[in-house]
Amino acid sequence: MAAAKKARAKARPTNGARVAAGWDAAPTEVLRARDGFDLASLDRSSTPGFSGGKAAGRALVAQHADELSDLQERLFAEGRTGGSRSVLLVLQGMDTAGKGGIVRHVVGLVDPQGVAHRSFGVPTAQELRHHFLWRVRRELPRPGYIGVFDRSHYEDVLVARVRELVEPAVLDRRYDEINRFEAKAVASGTTVVKVALVVSYEEQRARLAERLERPDKHWKYDPSDVDSRALWPAYQDAYQVMLDRTSTDTAPWHVVPADRKWFARLAVSELLLDALRRLDLGWPAAGFDVEEEKRRLAAT
Ligand code: ATP
């Protein structure tokens, strides 16, 4: 514990940009989808910016736990005392990309009371009667919370594009609508951290095969996942267009190669930590006279 504290103190930022131990470049920079990013050429088993290896990567995630937890509590305290800020982690990825593992192993490092986790599946009849952002807008995290979107409004430009669920003109409009929606959320105090977990075709097959091999994983297997594999190239194209059109300065995408689970978890823990650090969170001042309260308490 003392060693972890020391490492954390050493790693504390003096300014926004920093490179943590084990990283050759800041994960926010190296993973960011900028103009011209080419998804097809991404090696999904690579570990961009990190040369530390699996054991070091895992150790780093464990080291982050205290700081993540501390910053989340500060955010929560701020939200309880009139603050307006929150963080939203948007997780997108093909089936088996590891969204659930991120929620369990990274988001799980902080107090669940301060987390608002939402998954977005096939829209209900009621949801379909509304604009596609309707169900998403009402799930934006309240002040003080870390919201997690396990799938998100991006399904409305991914599965919707691949399966041609809407007219091309409607689909085309959605990218700009999403950008405006996110810009507004950011302006209202929500830091949006978008993560695309990118698994390879071969690794997805291996993960699905494992679900079939192991009775304790059968519940995770969905026969329709194999149907989606048939649409793999179309999904890759849809992800590319999504990255091209919605990786903005206010809400950039981070593309995380996900064939190595340990790396994906490390990368997302770094991105979340970075977002929280940038908020420069303090502790709210007491809304009462501390000395007076001490006196009153002592008198009881
Ligand atoms: P996951 O694979 O994320 O762990 P799951 O397989 O248990 O989830 P659900 O959470 O029930 O399944 O739903 C996910 C499915 O819902 C995905 O196939 C996804 O493409 C689909 N989906 C999500 N949003 C939409 C949308 N807006 N329109 C159509 N389909 C959607």
Coordinates of C-alpha atoms and ligand atoms in Angstrom, one line a residue:
M1 CA 0.0 0.0 0.0
A2 CA 2.8 2.4 0.9
A3 CA 4.6 1.6 -2.3
A4 CA 1.4 2.1 -4.3
K5 CA 0.9 5.5 -2.6
K6 CA 4.5 6.5 -3.4
A7 CA 4.1 5.5 -7.0
R8 CA 0.9 7.5 -7.2
A9 CA 2.4 10.5 -5.7
K10 CA 5.2 10.3 -8.2
A11 CA 2.7 9.9 -11.0
R12 CA 0.6 12.8 -10.0
P13 CA 0.2 15.3 -12.8
T14 CA 1.8 18.7 -12.8
N15 CA 0.0 19.6 -15.9
G16 CA -2.5 17.9 -18.3
A17 CA -0.1 15.9 -20.4
R18 CA 1.9 13.2 -18.7
V19 CA 3.4 9.9 -19.4
A20 CA 2.9 7.3 -16.7
A21 CA 5.4 4.5 -15.9
G22 CA 5.4 1.8 -18.5
W23 CA 4.0 4.0 -21.2
D24 CA 6.1 5.4 -24.0
A25 CA 3.5 8.0 -24.9
A26 CA 0.4 9.4 -23.1
P27 CA -2.5 6.9 -23.7
T28 CA -4.9 9.8 -24.4
E29 CA -2.7 10.8 -27.3
V30 CA -1.6 7.5 -28.7
L31 CA -5.1 6.0 -28.7
R32 CA -7.0 9.0 -30.0
A33 CA -8.7 8.6 -33.4
R34 CA -7.5 11.6 -35.3
D35 CA -8.3 12.6 -38.9
G36 CA -7.1 9.9 -41.3
F37 CA -7.2 7.1 -38.7
D38 CA -7.4 3.8 -40.5
L39 CA -9.2 1.1 -38.6
A40 CA -8.4 -1.6 -41.1
S41 CA -4.7 -1.3 -40.5
L42 CA -5.0 -1.4 -36.7
D43 CA -3.2 -4.5 -35.2
R44 CA -5.8 -5.6 -32.6
S45 CA -3.3 -7.5 -30.6
S46 CA -1.0 -4.5 -30.3
T47 CA -0.4 -2.4 -27.1
P48 CA 0.1 1.1 -28.5
G49 CA 2.2 3.3 -26.3
F50 CA 2.8 0.6 -23.7
S51 CA 5.8 -1.6 -23.8
G52 CA 5.6 -2.8 -20.2
G53 CA 4.0 -6.2 -20.8
K54 CA 1.1 -8.0 -19.2
A55 CA 2.4 -8.3 -15.6
A56 CA 3.3 -4.6 -15.5
G57 CA 0.0 -3.7 -17.2
R58 CA -2.0 -5.5 -14.6
A59 CA 0.1 -4.0 -11.8
L60 CA -0.6 -0.6 -13.1
V61 CA -4.3 -1.1 -13.1
A62 CA -4.1 -2.3 -9.5
Q63 CA -2.0 0.8 -8.7
H64 CA -4.7 3.0 -10.2
A65 CA -7.4 1.7 -7.9
D66 CA -6.8 4.0 -5.0
E67 CA -6.5 7.1 -7.1
L68 CA -9.5 6.3 -9.2
S69 CA -11.5 5.7 -6.1
D70 CA -10.3 8.9 -4.4
L71 CA -11.1 11.0 -7.4
Q72 CA -14.5 9.4 -7.9
E73 CA -15.4 10.2 -4.3
R74 CA -14.3 13.8 -4.8
L75 CA -16.5 14.0 -7.9
F76 CA -19.4 12.6 -6.0
A77 CA -18.9 15.0 -3.1
E78 CA -18.8 17.9 -5.5
G79 CA -22.1 16.7 -7.1
R80 CA -23.7 16.5 -3.6
T81 CA -22.7 20.1 -2.9
G82 CA -24.0 21.9 -5.9
G83 CA -21.4 21.0 -8.5
S84 CA -22.5 20.2 -12.0
R85 CA -19.8 18.0 -13.3
S86 CA -19.9 14.4 -14.2
V87 CA -18.0 11.9 -16.4
L88 CA -19.5 9.7 -19.1
L89 CA -17.6 6.6 -20.3
V90 CA -19.0 5.4 -23.6
L91 CA -18.1 1.8 -24.5
Q92 CA -18.6 0.5 -27.9
G93 CA -17.3 -2.8 -29.4
M94 CA -18.3 -5.8 -31.3
D95 CA -19.6 -8.8 -29.3
T96 CA -16.9 -10.3 -27.1
A97 CA -14.8 -7.2 -27.4
G98 CA -14.7 -7.0 -23.6
K99 CA -17.1 -4.3 -22.6
G100 CA -18.3 -6.3 -19.6
G101 CA -14.7 -6.9 -18.5
I102 CA -14.0 -3.2 -18.5
V103 CA -17.1 -2.6 -16.4
R104 CA -16.1 -5.3 -13.9
H105 CA -12.3 -4.7 -13.8
V106 CA -12.0 -0.9 -14.3
V107 CA -15.3 0.7 -13.4
G108 CA -15.5 -1.9 -10.6
L109 CA -12.5 -0.2 -8.9
V110 CA -14.7 2.7 -7.7
D111 CA -17.6 2.9 -5.3
P112 CA -20.6 1.5 -7.1
Q113 CA -22.8 4.1 -5.4
G114 CA -21.2 6.8 -7.6
V115 CA -21.6 4.8 -10.9
A116 CA -24.6 4.9 -13.2
H117 CA -24.3 2.0 -15.5
R118 CA -26.7 1.7 -18.5
S119 CA -26.7 -0.8 -21.3
F120 CA -28.5 -0.1 -24.5
G121 CA -30.0 -3.1 -26.3
V122 CA -32.5 -3.3 -29.0
P123 CA -34.9 -0.3 -28.6
T124 CA -38.3 -1.1 -27.0
A125 CA -41.5 -0.2 -28.8
Q126 CA -41.8 3.0 -26.7
E127 CA -38.2 4.0 -27.4
L128 CA -38.7 3.5 -31.1
R129 CA -41.6 6.1 -31.0
H130 CA -39.0 8.7 -30.0
H131 CA -36.0 10.3 -31.6
F132 CA -33.0 8.0 -31.2
L133 CA -31.3 10.2 -28.7
W134 CA -34.4 10.3 -26.4
R135 CA -33.5 7.2 -24.4
V136 CA -29.8 8.3 -24.2
R137 CA -30.4 11.9 -23.1
R138 CA -32.4 10.7 -20.1
E139 CA -29.6 8.5 -19.0
L140 CA -26.8 11.1 -19.0
P141 CA -25.1 11.0 -15.7
R142 CA -26.3 13.3 -13.0
P143 CA -23.8 15.7 -11.4
G144 CA -21.2 13.8 -9.4
Y145 CA -21.7 10.5 -11.2
I146 CA -19.5 8.4 -13.5
G147 CA -22.0 7.2 -16.1
V148 CA -21.1 4.2 -18.2
F149 CA -22.9 3.5 -21.5
D150 CA -22.4 -0.1 -22.3
R151 CA -23.3 0.3 -26.0
S152 CA -24.9 3.7 -26.7
H153 CA -26.4 6.1 -29.2
Y154 CA -23.6 4.8 -31.5
E155 CA -25.6 1.7 -32.1
D156 CA -27.9 4.0 -34.1
V157 CA -25.1 4.6 -36.6
L158 CA -23.5 1.1 -36.4
V159 CA -26.2 -1.6 -36.3
A160 CA -28.6 0.9 -37.9
R161 CA -26.1 1.4 -40.8
V162 CA -25.2 -2.3 -41.3
R163 CA -28.7 -3.6 -41.1
E164 CA -30.2 -0.6 -42.9
L165 CA -32.7 0.2 -40.2
V166 CA -33.2 3.7 -41.4
E167 CA -33.2 5.7 -44.6
P168 CA -29.7 6.8 -45.7
A169 CA -30.6 10.5 -45.3
V170 CA -31.7 9.9 -41.7
L171 CA -28.6 7.9 -41.0
D172 CA -26.4 10.6 -42.5
R173 CA -28.0 13.3 -40.2
R174 CA -27.4 11.2 -37.1
Y175 CA -23.6 11.8 -37.0
D176 CA -24.1 15.6 -36.7
E177 CA -26.9 15.1 -34.3
I178 CA -24.7 13.0 -32.1
N179 CA -21.9 15.6 -32.3
R180 CA -24.3 18.4 -31.2
F181 CA -25.8 16.2 -28.5
E182 CA -22.3 15.5 -27.0
A183 CA -21.1 19.1 -27.4
K184 CA -24.1 20.1 -25.3
A185 CA -23.5 17.5 -22.7
V186 CA -19.8 18.6 -22.5
A187 CA -20.9 22.3 -22.2
S188 CA -23.2 21.3 -19.3
G189 CA -20.3 19.8 -17.4
T190 CA -20.1 16.2 -18.5
T191 CA -16.6 15.0 -19.6
V192 CA -17.3 12.4 -22.4
V193 CA -14.7 9.6 -22.7
K194 CA -15.4 7.5 -25.8
V195 CA -13.8 4.1 -26.2
A196 CA -14.0 1.8 -29.1
L197 CA -12.8 -1.7 -28.1
V198 CA -11.5 -3.3 -31.2
V199 CA -11.2 -7.1 -31.3
S200 CA -10.0 -9.1 -34.3
Y201 CA -12.1 -11.5 -36.3
E202 CA -10.0 -14.4 -35.2
E203 CA -10.0 -13.4 -31.5
Q204 CA -13.8 -13.0 -31.6
R205 CA -14.0 -16.6 -33.0
A206 CA -11.8 -17.9 -30.1
R207 CA -13.9 -16.1 -27.5
L208 CA -17.2 -17.4 -28.9
A209 CA -15.7 -20.9 -29.1
E210 CA -14.7 -20.6 -25.4
R211 CA -18.3 -19.7 -24.6
L212 CA -19.5 -22.8 -26.4
E213 CA -16.8 -25.0 -24.7
R214 CA -17.5 -24.0 -21.2
P215 CA -20.9 -24.7 -19.5
D216 CA -20.3 -21.7 -17.2
K217 CA -20.1 -19.5 -20.2
H218 CA -23.1 -20.8 -22.2
W219 CA -25.3 -18.1 -20.8
K220 CA -23.1 -15.5 -22.5
Y221 CA -23.4 -17.2 -25.9
D222 CA -26.0 -15.8 -28.2
P223 CA -26.5 -17.6 -31.6
S224 CA -27.2 -14.3 -33.2
D225 CA -23.5 -13.3 -32.6
V226 CA -22.6 -15.7 -35.4
D227 CA -25.0 -14.0 -37.7
S228 CA -23.3 -10.7 -36.9
R229 CA -20.0 -12.2 -37.8
A230 CA -21.2 -12.7 -41.3
L231 CA -21.6 -8.9 -41.4
W232 CA -18.1 -8.3 -40.1
P233 CA -16.8 -6.2 -43.0
A234 CA -19.9 -4.0 -43.0
Y235 CA -19.5 -3.4 -39.2
Q236 CA -15.8 -2.5 -39.7
D237 CA -16.9 0.1 -42.3
A238 CA -19.6 1.4 -40.0
Y239 CA -17.0 1.8 -37.2
Q240 CA -14.6 3.6 -39.6
V241 CA -17.4 6.1 -40.6
M242 CA -18.3 6.6 -37.0
L243 CA -14.7 7.4 -36.1
D244 CA -14.3 9.7 -39.1
R245 CA -17.5 11.7 -38.3
T246 CA -17.8 11.7 -34.6
S247 CA -14.2 12.0 -33.2
T248 CA -14.4 15.6 -32.3
D249 CA -12.2 17.9 -30.2
T250 CA -14.8 18.1 -27.5
A251 CA -15.5 14.3 -27.4
P252 CA -12.8 12.4 -29.2
W253 CA -12.8 8.7 -29.8
H254 CA -10.1 6.5 -28.3
V255 CA -9.5 3.3 -30.2
V256 CA -8.3 0.5 -28.0
P257 CA -7.0 -2.8 -29.5
A258 CA -8.8 -5.4 -27.5
D259 CA -7.3 -8.8 -28.3
R260 CA -5.3 -8.6 -25.1
K261 CA -7.8 -8.0 -22.3
W262 CA -5.1 -6.8 -19.9
F263 CA -4.2 -4.0 -22.3
A264 CA -7.7 -2.9 -22.9
R265 CA -8.4 -2.7 -19.2
L266 CA -5.1 -0.8 -18.6
A267 CA -5.9 1.6 -21.4
V268 CA -9.4 2.4 -20.2
S269 CA -8.3 2.8 -16.7
E270 CA -5.7 5.4 -17.9
L271 CA -8.3 7.2 -20.0
L272 CA -10.8 7.3 -17.1
L273 CA -8.1 8.4 -14.7
D274 CA -7.0 11.1 -17.1
A275 CA -10.5 12.5 -17.4
L276 CA -10.9 12.6 -13.6
R277 CA -7.5 14.2 -13.1
R278 CA -8.3 16.9 -15.5
L279 CA -11.3 17.9 -13.4
D280 CA -8.8 19.0 -10.7
L281 CA -11.2 17.9 -8.0
G282 CA -10.9 19.2 -4.5
W283 CA -13.0 18.5 -1.5
P284 CA -16.1 20.8 -1.0
A285 CA -15.9 23.2 1.9
A286 CA -18.1 22.5 4.9
G287 CA -21.4 24.3 4.7
F288 CA -21.4 24.8 8.4
D289 CA -19.1 26.2 11.1
V290 CA -16.7 23.3 11.8
E291 CA -15.5 24.6 15.2
E292 CA -19.0 25.3 16.4
E293 CA -20.1 21.8 15.4
K294 CA -17.1 20.3 17.3
R295 CA -18.2 22.3 20.4
R296 CA -21.8 21.1 20.0
L297 CA -20.7 17.5 19.5
A298 CA -18.4 17.6 22.5
A299 CA -21.3 18.8 24.6
T300 CA -23.3 15.7 23.9
Ligands
ATP1 P1 -23.7 -7.3 -25.1 O1 -23.4 -8.0 -26.4 O2 -23.6 -5.8 -25.2 O3 -23.1 -7.9 -23.9 P2 -26.2 -8.7 -25.2 O4 -25.7 -9.6 -26.3 O5 -26.6 -9.3 -23.8 O6 -25.3 -7.4 -24.9 P3 -28.4 -6.8 -25.3 O7 -27.8 -5.9 -24.3 O8 -29.7 -7.4 -25.0 O9 -27.5 -8.0 -25.8 O10 -28.5 -6.0 -26.6 C1 -27.4 -5.8 -27.4 C2 -27.9 -5.8 -28.8 O11 -28.8 -4.7 -29.0 C3 -26.8 -5.7 -29.9 O12 -27.0 -6.6 -30.9 C4 -27.0 -4.3 -30.4 O13 -26.6 -4.2 -31.7 C5 -28.5 -4.1 -30.3 N1 -28.9 -2.7 -30.3 C6 -28.5 -1.8 -29.4 N2 -28.9 -0.6 -29.7 C7 -29.6 -0.7 -30.8 C8 -30.3 0.2 -31.7 N3 -30.4 1.5 -31.4 N4 -31.0 -0.3 -32.7 C9 -30.9 -1.6 -33.0 N5 -30.3 -2.5 -32.3 C10 -29.6 -2.1 -31.2

